[in-house]
Short mmCIF file of C-alpha atoms in Angstrom, two decimals:
data_model
loop_
_atom_site.label_atom_id
_atom_site.label_comp_id
_atom_site.label_asym_id
_atom_site.label_seq_id
_atom_site.Cartn_x
_atom_site.Cartn_y
_atom_site.Cartn_z
CA MET G 1 -8.33 2.40 20.67
CA ALA G 2 -11.65 2.16 22.53
CA ASN G 3 -12.00 1.24 26.22
CA ASP G 4 -8.82 1.19 28.29
CA ASP G 5 -9.36 -1.61 30.60
CA HIS G 6 -5.91 -2.72 31.30
CA HIS G 7 -6.79 -4.36 34.71
CA HIS G 8 -6.91 -8.17 35.20
CA HIS G 9 -4.09 -8.58 32.64
CA HIS G 10 -1.74 -11.73 32.83
CA HIS G 11 1.92 -11.13 32.33
CA HIS G 12 1.47 -13.20 29.07
CA GLU G 13 -1.05 -10.69 27.83
CA GLN G 14 1.20 -7.72 28.60
CA GLU G 15 3.83 -9.26 26.37
CA GLN G 16 1.52 -9.49 23.54
CA LEU G 17 0.88 -6.36 21.71
CA SER G 18 -2.31 -5.99 20.17
CA THR G 19 -5.71 -4.28 19.98
CA GLU G 20 -7.93 -7.19 20.41
CA ILE G 21 -11.26 -6.89 18.67
CA LEU G 22 -13.89 -9.30 19.65
CA ASN G 23 -16.74 -9.34 17.42
CA ARG G 24 -19.59 -10.92 19.23
CA GLY G 25 -21.74 -11.11 15.94
CA ILE G 26 -25.34 -9.90 15.54
CA GLN G 27 -27.69 -10.60 18.35
CA ASP G 28 -31.25 -9.48 18.36
CA GLY G 29 -30.68 -7.40 15.16
CA SER G 30 -28.15 -5.18 16.96
CA MET G 31 -24.48 -5.55 16.95
CA ASN G 32 -22.60 -6.16 20.12
CA PHE G 33 -18.84 -5.94 20.25
CA SER G 34 -16.21 -5.23 22.95
CA ILE G 35 -12.70 -4.15 22.33
CA ARG G 36 -9.97 -5.16 24.78
CA VAL G 37 -6.72 -3.15 24.43
CA ARG G 38 -3.41 -5.06 25.17
CA ARG G 39 -0.26 -3.56 26.26
CA GLY G 40 1.36 -2.85 22.79
CA LEU G 41 4.44 -3.84 20.75
CA PRO G 42 6.37 -6.97 21.89
CA ASN G 43 9.51 -5.72 23.89
CA PHE G 44 12.05 -5.17 21.11
CA VAL G 45 14.86 -6.09 23.54
CA SER G 46 13.50 -9.05 25.27
CA SER G 47 14.72 -11.44 22.49
CA VAL G 48 16.91 -10.62 19.44
CA ASN G 49 17.12 -12.67 16.29
CA LEU G 50 20.69 -13.39 15.61
CA LYS G 51 19.91 -14.23 12.06
CA CYS G 52 18.94 -10.69 11.50
CA VAL G 53 22.11 -9.21 13.15
CA MET G 54 24.11 -11.59 10.94
CA LEU G 55 22.40 -10.42 7.87
CA GLY G 56 23.18 -6.90 8.71
CA TYR G 57 26.88 -7.66 8.90
CA THR G 58 26.67 -9.49 5.59
CA TYR G 59 25.16 -6.56 3.84
CA LEU G 60 28.00 -4.41 5.39
CA LEU G 61 30.82 -6.76 4.17
CA SER G 62 29.27 -7.09 0.67
CA ARG G 63 29.26 -3.26 0.20
CA GLY G 64 32.80 -2.87 1.68
CA PHE G 65 34.10 -5.28 -0.78
CA SER G 66 33.51 -3.24 -3.83
CA LEU G 67 35.12 -0.25 -2.11
CA VAL G 68 38.29 -2.39 -1.29
CA ILE G 69 38.51 -4.07 -4.68
CA ALA G 70 38.82 -0.83 -6.85
CA PRO G 71 41.82 0.76 -5.07
CA LEU G 72 43.57 -2.62 -5.24
CA VAL G 73 43.12 -3.15 -8.84
CA VAL G 74 44.29 0.50 -9.45
CA GLY G 75 47.38 -0.20 -7.21
CA LEU G 76 48.27 -3.32 -9.10
CA LEU G 77 47.95 -1.43 -12.47
CA GLY G 78 50.06 1.35 -11.03
CA ALA G 79 52.86 -0.89 -10.09
CA GLU G 80 52.74 -2.71 -13.52
CA PHE G 81 52.86 0.68 -15.18
CA ARG G 82 55.95 1.74 -13.28
CA LYS G 83 57.58 -1.45 -14.09
CA LEU G 84 56.85 -0.93 -17.89
CA SER G 85 57.89 2.61 -17.84
CA SER G 86 61.24 1.99 -16.21
CA ASP G 87 62.04 -1.17 -18.38
CA ASP G 88 60.66 -0.57 -21.79
CA LEU G 89 60.00 3.17 -22.17
CA SER G 90 63.07 4.70 -20.27
CA PHE G 91 60.36 7.04 -18.66
CA ASN G 92 62.19 9.77 -16.83
CA THR G 93 61.66 13.35 -16.13
CA HIS G 94 64.31 14.40 -18.77
CA VAL G 95 62.93 12.38 -21.71
CA LEU G 96 59.45 13.21 -22.53
CA THR G 97 58.70 11.44 -25.85
CA THR G 98 55.37 11.45 -27.65
CA GLN G 99 55.11 7.74 -26.82
CA ASN G 100 55.67 8.29 -23.19
CA VAL G 101 52.96 10.96 -23.07
CA VAL G 102 50.59 8.90 -25.00
CA SER G 103 51.36 5.82 -22.61
CA PHE G 104 50.81 7.92 -19.65
CA MET G 105 47.46 9.52 -20.67
CA GLY G 106 46.33 6.24 -21.68
CA PHE G 107 47.11 4.70 -18.40
CA LEU G 108 45.48 7.62 -16.66
CA SER G 109 42.28 7.18 -18.73
CA LEU G 110 42.28 3.51 -17.75
CA VAL G 111 42.56 4.23 -13.93
CA VAL G 112 39.86 6.85 -14.12
CA TYR G 113 37.39 4.43 -16.19
CA LEU G 114 38.16 1.44 -13.71
CA CYS G 115 37.68 3.77 -10.60
CA LEU G 116 34.39 4.83 -12.05
CA ASP G 117 33.28 1.38 -13.24
CA LEU G 118 34.35 -0.54 -10.13
CA LEU G 119 32.96 1.81 -7.55
CA PRO G 120 29.19 1.48 -7.15
CA ARG G 121 27.09 4.37 -8.22
CA SER G 122 25.28 6.17 -5.64
CA THR G 123 21.53 6.51 -5.84
CA TYR G 124 20.18 10.07 -5.47
CA LEU G 125 16.89 11.51 -4.71
CA VAL G 126 17.01 14.56 -6.87
CA ASP G 127 13.53 15.76 -5.32
CA PHE G 128 10.15 14.66 -4.35
CA ALA G 129 6.65 16.07 -4.10
CA CYS G 130 3.48 15.35 -2.00
CA TYR G 131 -0.07 16.05 -3.42
CA CYS G 132 -2.12 18.37 -1.35
CA PRO G 133 -5.98 17.78 -2.27
CA PRO G 134 -8.35 20.67 -2.60
CA ASP G 135 -9.79 22.34 0.60
CA GLY G 136 -13.22 21.23 -0.55
CA LEU G 137 -12.17 17.52 0.36
CA LYS G 138 -11.22 18.47 3.84
CA ILE G 139 -13.11 16.48 6.60
CA SER G 140 -13.18 16.93 10.36
CA LYS G 141 -13.98 13.96 12.75
CA GLU G 142 -17.39 15.40 13.46
CA LYS G 143 -18.24 15.78 9.73
CA PHE G 144 -17.14 12.40 9.06
CA ILE G 145 -19.59 10.89 11.60
CA GLU G 146 -22.34 13.34 10.28
CA LEU G 147 -21.74 12.25 6.70
CA ALA G 148 -21.53 8.60 7.66
CA ARG G 149 -24.86 8.88 9.46
CA ARG G 150 -26.62 10.70 6.56
CA SER G 151 -25.36 8.35 3.90
CA GLY G 152 -27.49 5.35 5.49
CA ASN G 153 -24.58 3.11 4.48
CA PHE G 154 -23.76 2.21 8.25
CA ASP G 155 -25.54 0.58 11.24
CA GLU G 156 -25.72 2.84 14.32
CA PRO G 157 -23.17 0.49 16.36
CA ILE G 158 -20.80 0.79 13.50
CA ILE G 159 -20.92 4.59 13.44
CA GLU G 160 -20.55 4.80 17.24
CA PHE G 161 -17.43 2.41 16.92
CA GLN G 162 -16.00 4.57 14.18
CA GLN G 163 -16.61 7.66 16.46
CA ARG G 164 -14.61 6.00 19.37
CA VAL G 165 -11.75 5.10 17.12
CA LEU G 166 -11.49 8.50 15.54
CA LYS G 167 -11.39 10.18 19.16
CA GLN G 168 -8.26 8.17 19.91
CA SER G 169 -6.72 7.88 16.44
CA GLY G 170 -4.44 10.89 16.54
CA LEU G 171 -5.99 12.29 13.32
CA GLY G 172 -6.79 16.02 13.14
CA ASP G 173 -9.87 17.75 11.64
CA GLU G 174 -8.18 18.58 8.49
CA THR G 175 -7.52 15.30 6.62
CA TYR G 176 -8.80 14.67 3.18
CA LEU G 177 -11.34 12.14 1.88
CA PRO G 178 -13.26 11.93 -1.52
CA HIS G 179 -16.44 12.38 0.79
CA PRO G 180 -18.87 13.39 -2.01
CA THR G 181 -18.16 9.92 -3.45
CA ILE G 182 -17.73 7.45 -0.61
CA PHE G 183 -20.60 9.10 1.60
CA SER G 184 -23.14 8.89 -1.31
CA PRO G 185 -26.08 6.70 -0.27
CA GLY G 186 -25.81 3.14 -1.55
CA PHE G 187 -22.10 3.74 -2.34
CA LYS G 188 -20.57 0.84 -4.26
CA LYS G 189 -16.97 0.70 -5.28
CA SER G 190 -16.21 1.30 -8.98
CA ILE G 191 -13.12 1.40 -11.25
CA ASN G 192 -14.38 4.76 -12.55
CA ASP G 193 -14.27 6.46 -9.08
CA GLY G 194 -10.83 4.78 -8.44
CA ARG G 195 -9.40 6.00 -11.55
CA LYS G 196 -10.86 9.51 -10.83
CA GLU G 197 -9.11 9.67 -7.51
CA ALA G 198 -5.95 8.16 -8.90
CA THR G 199 -5.65 10.72 -11.80
CA ALA G 200 -6.16 13.51 -9.24
CA VAL G 201 -3.45 12.46 -6.73
CA ILE G 202 -0.94 11.01 -8.94
CA PHE G 203 -0.97 13.87 -11.68
CA GLY G 204 -0.90 16.41 -8.88
CA ALA G 205 2.15 15.13 -7.33
CA VAL G 206 4.06 14.34 -10.73
CA ASP G 207 3.23 17.82 -12.05
CA ASP G 208 4.73 19.37 -8.96
CA LEU G 209 7.82 17.17 -9.13
CA LEU G 210 8.44 17.88 -12.84
CA ALA G 211 7.98 21.67 -12.24
CA SER G 212 10.51 21.65 -9.31
CA THR G 213 13.12 19.34 -11.04
CA ARG G 214 12.78 20.82 -14.68
CA VAL G 215 13.07 17.34 -15.83
CA LYS G 216 11.32 16.48 -19.17
CA PRO G 217 9.11 13.46 -19.29
CA LYS G 218 10.94 12.11 -22.20
CA ASP G 219 14.21 11.98 -20.06
CA ILE G 220 12.51 9.42 -17.63
CA LYS G 221 13.87 6.00 -18.35
CA ILE G 222 12.23 4.08 -15.50
CA LEU G 223 8.62 4.37 -13.98
CA ILE G 224 7.40 2.55 -10.86
CA VAL G 225 4.00 3.15 -9.46
CA ASN G 226 2.78 1.28 -6.22
CA CYS G 227 -0.81 1.26 -5.24
CA SER G 228 -1.99 -1.74 -3.19
CA VAL G 229 -5.84 -2.00 -3.78
CA LEU G 230 -6.70 -0.31 -7.01
CA ASN G 231 -5.72 -2.37 -9.84
CA THR G 232 -6.72 -1.12 -13.27
CA THR G 233 -6.15 -2.43 -16.90
CA PRO G 234 -4.32 -0.64 -18.49
CA SER G 235 -2.19 -0.27 -15.27
CA LEU G 236 -1.64 2.92 -13.37
CA THR G 237 1.88 3.09 -14.83
CA SER G 238 0.44 2.93 -18.29
CA MET G 239 -2.01 5.92 -17.19
CA VAL G 240 1.26 7.84 -16.34
CA ILE G 241 2.86 7.02 -19.60
CA ASN G 242 -0.19 8.07 -21.57
CA HIS G 243 -0.51 11.22 -19.73
CA TYR G 244 3.02 12.51 -19.97
CA LYS G 245 3.90 10.86 -23.14
CA LEU G 246 6.82 9.10 -21.92
CA LYS G 247 9.06 7.27 -24.40
CA HIS G 248 8.23 3.94 -25.92
CA THR G 249 11.49 2.55 -24.30
CA THR G 250 10.25 3.42 -20.57
CA VAL G 251 10.99 0.48 -18.22
CA ALA G 252 7.77 0.51 -16.34
CA PHE G 253 6.65 -1.47 -13.35
CA ASN G 254 3.19 -1.53 -11.40
CA LEU G 255 3.41 -2.73 -7.68
CA GLY G 256 0.00 -3.97 -6.62
CA GLY G 257 -1.25 -5.54 -3.39
CA MET G 258 1.86 -4.83 -1.28
CA GLY G 259 0.40 -2.63 1.29
CA CYS G 260 1.70 0.51 3.10
CA ALA G 261 5.39 -0.78 3.05
CA ALA G 262 5.43 -0.86 -0.86
CA GLY G 263 6.84 2.79 -1.10
CA MET G 264 10.17 1.43 0.06
CA ILE G 265 9.95 -1.64 -2.08
CA ALA G 266 9.48 0.89 -5.21
CA ILE G 267 12.51 2.78 -4.06
CA ASP G 268 14.54 -0.54 -3.96
CA VAL G 269 13.42 -1.77 -7.37
CA ALA G 270 14.28 1.83 -8.77
CA ARG G 271 17.71 1.60 -7.24
CA ASP G 272 18.28 -1.92 -8.96
CA LEU G 273 16.94 -0.75 -12.27
CA LEU G 274 19.27 2.41 -12.18
CA HIS G 275 22.23 0.03 -11.70
CA ALA G 276 21.20 -1.83 -14.86
CA HIS G 277 20.57 1.48 -16.61
CA PRO G 278 23.45 3.81 -15.38
CA GLY G 279 22.94 7.59 -15.83
CA SER G 280 19.09 7.29 -16.05
CA TYR G 281 16.24 9.03 -14.20
CA ALA G 282 13.61 6.84 -12.34
CA LEU G 283 10.20 8.22 -11.43
CA VAL G 284 8.53 6.56 -8.51
CA VAL G 285 4.98 7.10 -7.49
CA SER G 286 3.47 5.88 -4.13
CA THR G 287 -0.16 6.22 -3.33
CA GLU G 288 -3.33 4.42 -1.95
CA ILE G 289 -6.80 5.17 -3.44
CA VAL G 290 -9.19 5.72 -0.53
CA SER G 291 -12.36 5.01 -2.58
CA SER G 292 -11.09 1.53 -3.45
CA CYS G 293 -10.46 0.72 0.30
CA TRP G 294 -13.78 2.03 1.71
CA TYR G 295 -15.91 -0.45 3.49
CA THR G 296 -19.70 0.01 4.19
CA GLY G 297 -20.59 -3.32 5.98
CA ARG G 298 -21.01 -4.27 9.65
CA GLN G 299 -17.67 -6.03 10.50
CA VAL G 300 -15.63 -4.13 13.01
CA ASP G 301 -12.21 -5.28 11.87
CA MET G 302 -12.88 -4.28 8.33
CA VAL G 303 -14.12 -0.74 9.29
CA LEU G 304 -10.93 0.34 10.99
CA PRO G 305 -9.31 1.46 7.69
CA ASN G 306 -12.17 3.87 7.18
CA CYS G 307 -10.97 5.71 10.30
CA PHE G 308 -7.34 5.99 9.38
CA LEU G 309 -6.73 5.77 5.55
CA ARG G 310 -6.73 9.20 3.90
CA MET G 311 -5.96 10.67 0.39
CA GLY G 312 -2.52 11.35 -0.62
CA ALA G 313 0.34 10.54 -3.00
CA ALA G 314 4.05 11.17 -3.35
CA ALA G 315 6.45 11.35 -6.49
CA MET G 316 10.13 10.85 -6.33
CA LEU G 317 12.74 11.53 -8.96
CA LEU G 318 15.82 9.26 -8.49
CA SER G 319 19.08 9.33 -10.35
CA ASN G 320 22.41 7.60 -10.32
CA HIS G 321 24.03 10.08 -12.75
CA ARG G 322 27.29 11.13 -10.98
CA LEU G 323 26.89 14.73 -11.78
CA ASP G 324 23.33 14.67 -10.20
CA ARG G 325 25.18 14.71 -6.81
CA TRP G 326 25.55 18.44 -7.11
CA ARG G 327 21.85 19.22 -7.47
CA ALA G 328 20.20 16.28 -5.76
CA LYS G 329 18.87 16.76 -2.06
CA TYR G 330 19.62 13.23 -0.64
CA GLU G 331 21.73 10.23 -1.21
CA LEU G 332 20.43 6.79 -0.45
CA LYS G 333 22.75 5.11 2.06
CA GLN G 334 20.88 1.91 3.23
CA LEU G 335 17.82 -0.08 2.36
CA VAL G 336 16.67 -2.98 4.33
CA ARG G 337 13.56 -5.08 3.61
CA THR G 338 12.04 -7.67 5.99
CA HIS G 339 9.22 -10.08 4.86
CA LYS G 340 7.35 -12.17 7.42
CA GLY G 341 4.91 -13.80 4.97
CA MET G 342 6.26 -17.31 5.79
CA ASP G 343 4.64 -16.98 9.27
CA SER G 344 0.80 -17.60 8.96
CA LYS G 345 -0.01 -15.11 11.94
CA SER G 346 1.70 -12.40 9.90
CA TYR G 347 0.32 -13.35 6.56
CA ASN G 348 -3.36 -13.27 7.88
CA SER G 349 -2.94 -10.06 9.82
CA VAL G 350 -4.03 -7.70 7.10
CA GLN G 351 -6.24 -8.98 4.18
CA LEU G 352 -8.45 -7.72 1.52
CA LYS G 353 -11.56 -9.75 1.69
CA ASP G 354 -15.42 -9.98 1.39
CA ASP G 355 -17.66 -10.14 4.54
CA ALA G 356 -20.63 -12.24 5.05
CA GLU G 357 -22.57 -9.85 2.79
CA GLU G 358 -19.97 -10.03 0.14
CA LYS G 359 -18.90 -6.47 0.85
CA GLN G 360 -15.27 -5.95 0.28
CA GLY G 361 -12.79 -4.38 2.64
CA LEU G 362 -9.52 -4.50 4.46
CA SER G 363 -9.59 -6.69 7.32
CA VAL G 364 -7.17 -5.63 10.13
CA ASN G 365 -6.67 -8.67 12.47
CA LYS G 366 -6.55 -8.43 16.13
CA GLU G 367 -2.83 -9.56 16.28
CA VAL G 368 -1.54 -6.91 13.69
CA ILE G 369 0.25 -4.83 16.25
CA GLU G 370 1.94 -7.83 17.82
CA VAL G 371 3.11 -9.46 14.51
CA GLY G 372 3.97 -5.91 13.18
CA GLY G 373 6.19 -5.37 16.28
CA HIS G 374 8.10 -8.59 15.35
CA ALA G 375 8.56 -7.51 11.74
CA ILE G 376 9.89 -4.08 12.92
CA LYS G 377 12.12 -5.62 15.55
CA ASP G 378 13.71 -7.90 12.81
CA ASN G 379 14.08 -5.11 10.33
CA ILE G 380 15.81 -2.81 12.97
CA THR G 381 18.14 -5.64 14.15
CA THR G 382 19.35 -6.11 10.50
CA LEU G 383 19.57 -2.42 9.93
CA SER G 384 21.67 -1.59 13.25
CA PRO G 385 25.15 -2.95 12.13
CA LEU G 386 24.82 -0.77 8.82
CA VAL G 387 23.99 2.54 10.68
CA LEU G 388 25.06 2.23 14.33
CA PRO G 389 28.39 3.78 15.65
CA VAL G 390 30.85 1.07 16.60
CA THR G 391 30.73 1.84 20.33
CA GLU G 392 26.94 1.26 20.39
CA GLN G 393 27.39 -2.15 18.54
CA ILE G 394 30.04 -3.28 21.07
CA GLN G 395 27.66 -2.35 23.96
CA PHE G 396 24.80 -4.12 22.36
CA PHE G 397 26.80 -7.16 21.30
CA THR G 398 28.32 -7.45 24.86
CA THR G 399 24.92 -7.67 26.56
CA LEU G 400 23.73 -10.03 23.74
CA LEU G 401 26.45 -12.56 24.32
CA SER G 402 26.34 -12.47 28.15
CA ASN G 403 22.51 -12.70 28.03
CA LYS G 404 22.15 -16.19 26.32
CA ASN G 405 19.22 -17.34 28.71
CA ASN G 406 17.40 -13.98 28.42
CA SER G 407 17.86 -13.57 32.16
CA LYS G 408 18.22 -9.68 31.79
CA LYS G 409 17.23 -6.86 29.55
CA LEU G 410 19.29 -6.28 26.60
CA TYR G 411 20.93 -2.98 25.87
CA ILE G 412 18.79 -0.85 23.66
CA PRO G 413 21.20 0.77 21.20
CA ASN G 414 20.96 4.65 20.90
CA TYR G 415 19.43 5.24 17.44
CA LYS G 416 19.59 8.92 18.29
CA LEU G 417 23.38 8.63 17.50
CA ALA G 418 22.71 6.90 13.94
CA PHE G 419 20.01 9.46 12.76
CA GLU G 420 19.06 13.17 13.03
CA HIS G 421 15.65 12.36 11.82
CA ILE G 422 13.16 9.68 11.96
CA CYS G 423 10.08 9.24 9.69
CA ILE G 424 7.72 6.36 10.97
CA LEU G 425 4.88 5.49 8.81
CA ALA G 426 1.77 7.35 10.38
CA THR G 427 -0.50 4.41 10.97
CA SER G 428 -2.11 5.39 14.23
CA LYS G 429 -1.37 7.10 17.57
CA LYS G 430 -1.26 3.85 19.23
CA VAL G 431 1.60 2.50 16.89
CA LEU G 432 3.66 5.65 17.18
CA ASP G 433 3.39 5.61 20.98
CA GLU G 434 4.59 1.90 21.01
CA ILE G 435 7.56 2.59 18.75
CA GLU G 436 8.49 5.72 20.69
CA LYS G 437 8.54 3.74 24.07
CA ASN G 438 10.38 0.67 22.41
CA LEU G 439 12.97 2.54 20.78
CA GLN G 440 13.33 5.05 23.59
CA LEU G 441 12.94 8.15 21.07
CA THR G 442 12.31 11.70 22.23
CA GLU G 443 9.20 13.66 21.21
CA GLU G 444 11.40 15.68 18.87
CA TYR G 445 12.12 12.56 16.81
CA MET G 446 8.49 11.61 16.75
CA GLU G 447 7.20 15.17 15.72
CA ALA G 448 7.20 14.62 11.97
CA SER G 449 5.21 11.36 12.27
CA ARG G 450 2.62 12.65 14.80
CA LYS G 451 2.16 15.92 12.77
CA THR G 452 1.62 13.96 9.53
CA LEU G 453 -0.90 11.63 11.16
CA GLU G 454 -2.75 14.66 12.61
CA ARG G 455 -2.72 16.75 9.37
CA PHE G 456 -2.98 14.14 6.65
CA GLY G 457 -4.00 10.99 8.39
CA ASN G 458 -2.60 7.57 7.32
CA THR G 459 -1.75 8.08 3.56
CA SER G 460 -0.28 4.67 3.40
CA SER G 461 3.01 4.37 1.39
CA SER G 462 3.28 7.90 0.80
CA SER G 463 3.12 8.85 4.65
CA VAL G 464 6.94 8.85 5.18
CA TRP G 465 7.30 11.43 2.30
CA TYR G 466 4.65 13.94 3.88
CA GLU G 467 6.95 13.44 7.11
CA LEU G 468 10.17 14.40 5.17
CA ALA G 469 8.15 17.28 3.47
CA TYR G 470 7.34 18.52 7.10
CA LEU G 471 10.94 18.60 8.10
CA GLU G 472 11.90 20.29 5.01
CA ALA G 473 9.13 22.96 5.53
CA LYS G 474 10.39 23.58 9.07
CA GLY G 475 14.06 24.05 7.67
CA ARG G 476 15.25 21.11 9.87
CA VAL G 477 17.23 19.25 7.34
CA LYS G 478 20.85 20.31 7.35
CA ARG G 479 23.73 19.01 5.16
CA GLY G 480 25.02 15.68 6.49
CA ASN G 481 21.83 14.75 8.38
CA ARG G 482 20.84 11.24 8.22
CA ILE G 483 17.01 10.46 7.82
CA TRP G 484 15.52 7.07 8.63
CA GLN G 485 12.20 6.23 6.96
CA ILE G 486 10.51 3.14 8.26
CA ALA G 487 7.39 1.75 6.86
CA PHE G 488 5.37 -1.57 7.57
CA GLY G 489 2.15 -3.08 6.13
CA SER G 490 0.38 -6.29 4.86
CA GLY G 491 2.58 -9.28 4.03
CA LEU G 492 3.54 -8.79 6.80
CA LYS G 493 6.55 -6.50 5.76
CA CYS G 494 8.72 -3.75 7.34
CA ASN G 495 11.15 -1.71 5.28
CA SER G 496 13.75 0.90 5.97
CA ALA G 497 15.50 3.48 4.01
CA VAL G 498 18.25 5.70 5.26
CA TRP G 499 19.08 9.01 3.31
CA LYS G 500 21.77 11.54 3.79
CA ALA G 501 21.14 14.97 3.25
CA LEU G 502 23.59 16.45 0.48
CA ARG G 503 22.96 19.98 1.37
CA ASN G 504 21.05 22.38 3.69
CA VAL G 505 17.55 21.73 2.34
CA GLY G 506 15.43 24.86 2.87
CA ALA G 507 11.61 25.06 2.67
CA PRO G 508 10.58 24.34 -0.86
CA LYS G 509 8.48 26.72 -3.05
CA LYS G 510 5.56 24.30 -3.02
CA SER G 511 4.86 21.91 -0.18
CA PRO G 512 1.66 20.31 1.28
CA TRP G 513 2.63 21.92 4.62
CA LEU G 514 2.65 25.38 3.07
CA GLN G 515 -0.66 25.09 1.16
CA GLY G 516 -4.23 24.33 2.24
#
């Protein structure tokens, strides 16, 4: 992030991954701090949590059960019907009485109904849209520092720190910030500023989605909005219901305080609600409001989000209507959630708090990359049995069982065999580098994440959707392709979703990658 002083490291320090920020406090009126960069994520294969592996197989078996039970029930009914037709109805090819025909049609209807009822409904992603802010809100790294200085809201050492972080952030010079607001002299957060930004980004994304899917607002049964820091009353879901005049029977949920991983949680909640309301549409909106996260104090760990978080929002339309398979872009194949909140280190790694001057901001702890790495590892370990080919699983398990004492390196499964595309939440260049190294991914697999970080910055929970939009705009998504979205955030949480493309997805008419 800043200085690259990797020398004089103990082996123990190399094992931990984190950007250690040592705030030396304020001395003689000026602020001195030093940053020591450690190696990065914990080695994903140095130790594997067997509990997570077993959890993955439990998911696999429970899903397989419903696929086995339906044919069994149908088979038993078929045997009973054959017996019935031969004994009681004298059912043969020569005698077709009205009674026989009615009985047969009734049986056929029962079979079809049971098959449809017993087989779980798939969850489809009909389409999605990402908001592209107006050109007037574009900000280069140079302009960021210039406006920060001019605002008078920051001390010089903090401005220099932000400059150093931006240089190595992986962000380009075309990201978006509500800079007329946040860089105004004496800026103080307000609900009005937050609502104004939320209105622009949320309605912008939803308008594009409704236009592309031609779905009427009154047809939307389920609405979920996730936004971590801005929490209004009435809620953001109510704001959407009011603006689009959704029906009074809309099932609405507002997910607050759940960080960058909340987008996948919203998809999970939508999937569960669709099972409860079969044949419905669910609208999911993922965003983070930058003006509500902005920090103007002197604490180094709290100024980091200023350097990475940028404007953005994504809107997704989900359905489990069986006929939507023919028009939907993707089918949800897996969704795995991992929560490390029971571990205090993880719990304290990202927190919204007040500094000594009672200025509010997101504090990013020095151990965030290390504990984040453990959350990612556990999530991937649980996901592996659900997605990896059997050959990869056998190799992984063989080395796992023969390596009880952690005496040798475990076999890293080849995730390139499980997915054609990977969308990793674009937090920072450092995190993306570490994940690429740990999972032995190629630059091609990292391209969508790196390009999104460069063009749009870290848009929080919507980031993985800008990445999928990038793949679509480039014409890379082909029928049958599997896409892995992985997001991590405060809590600490790591969540994965796996989608399968139902057709060749061409470049959409409107995309943030084809605008601006």
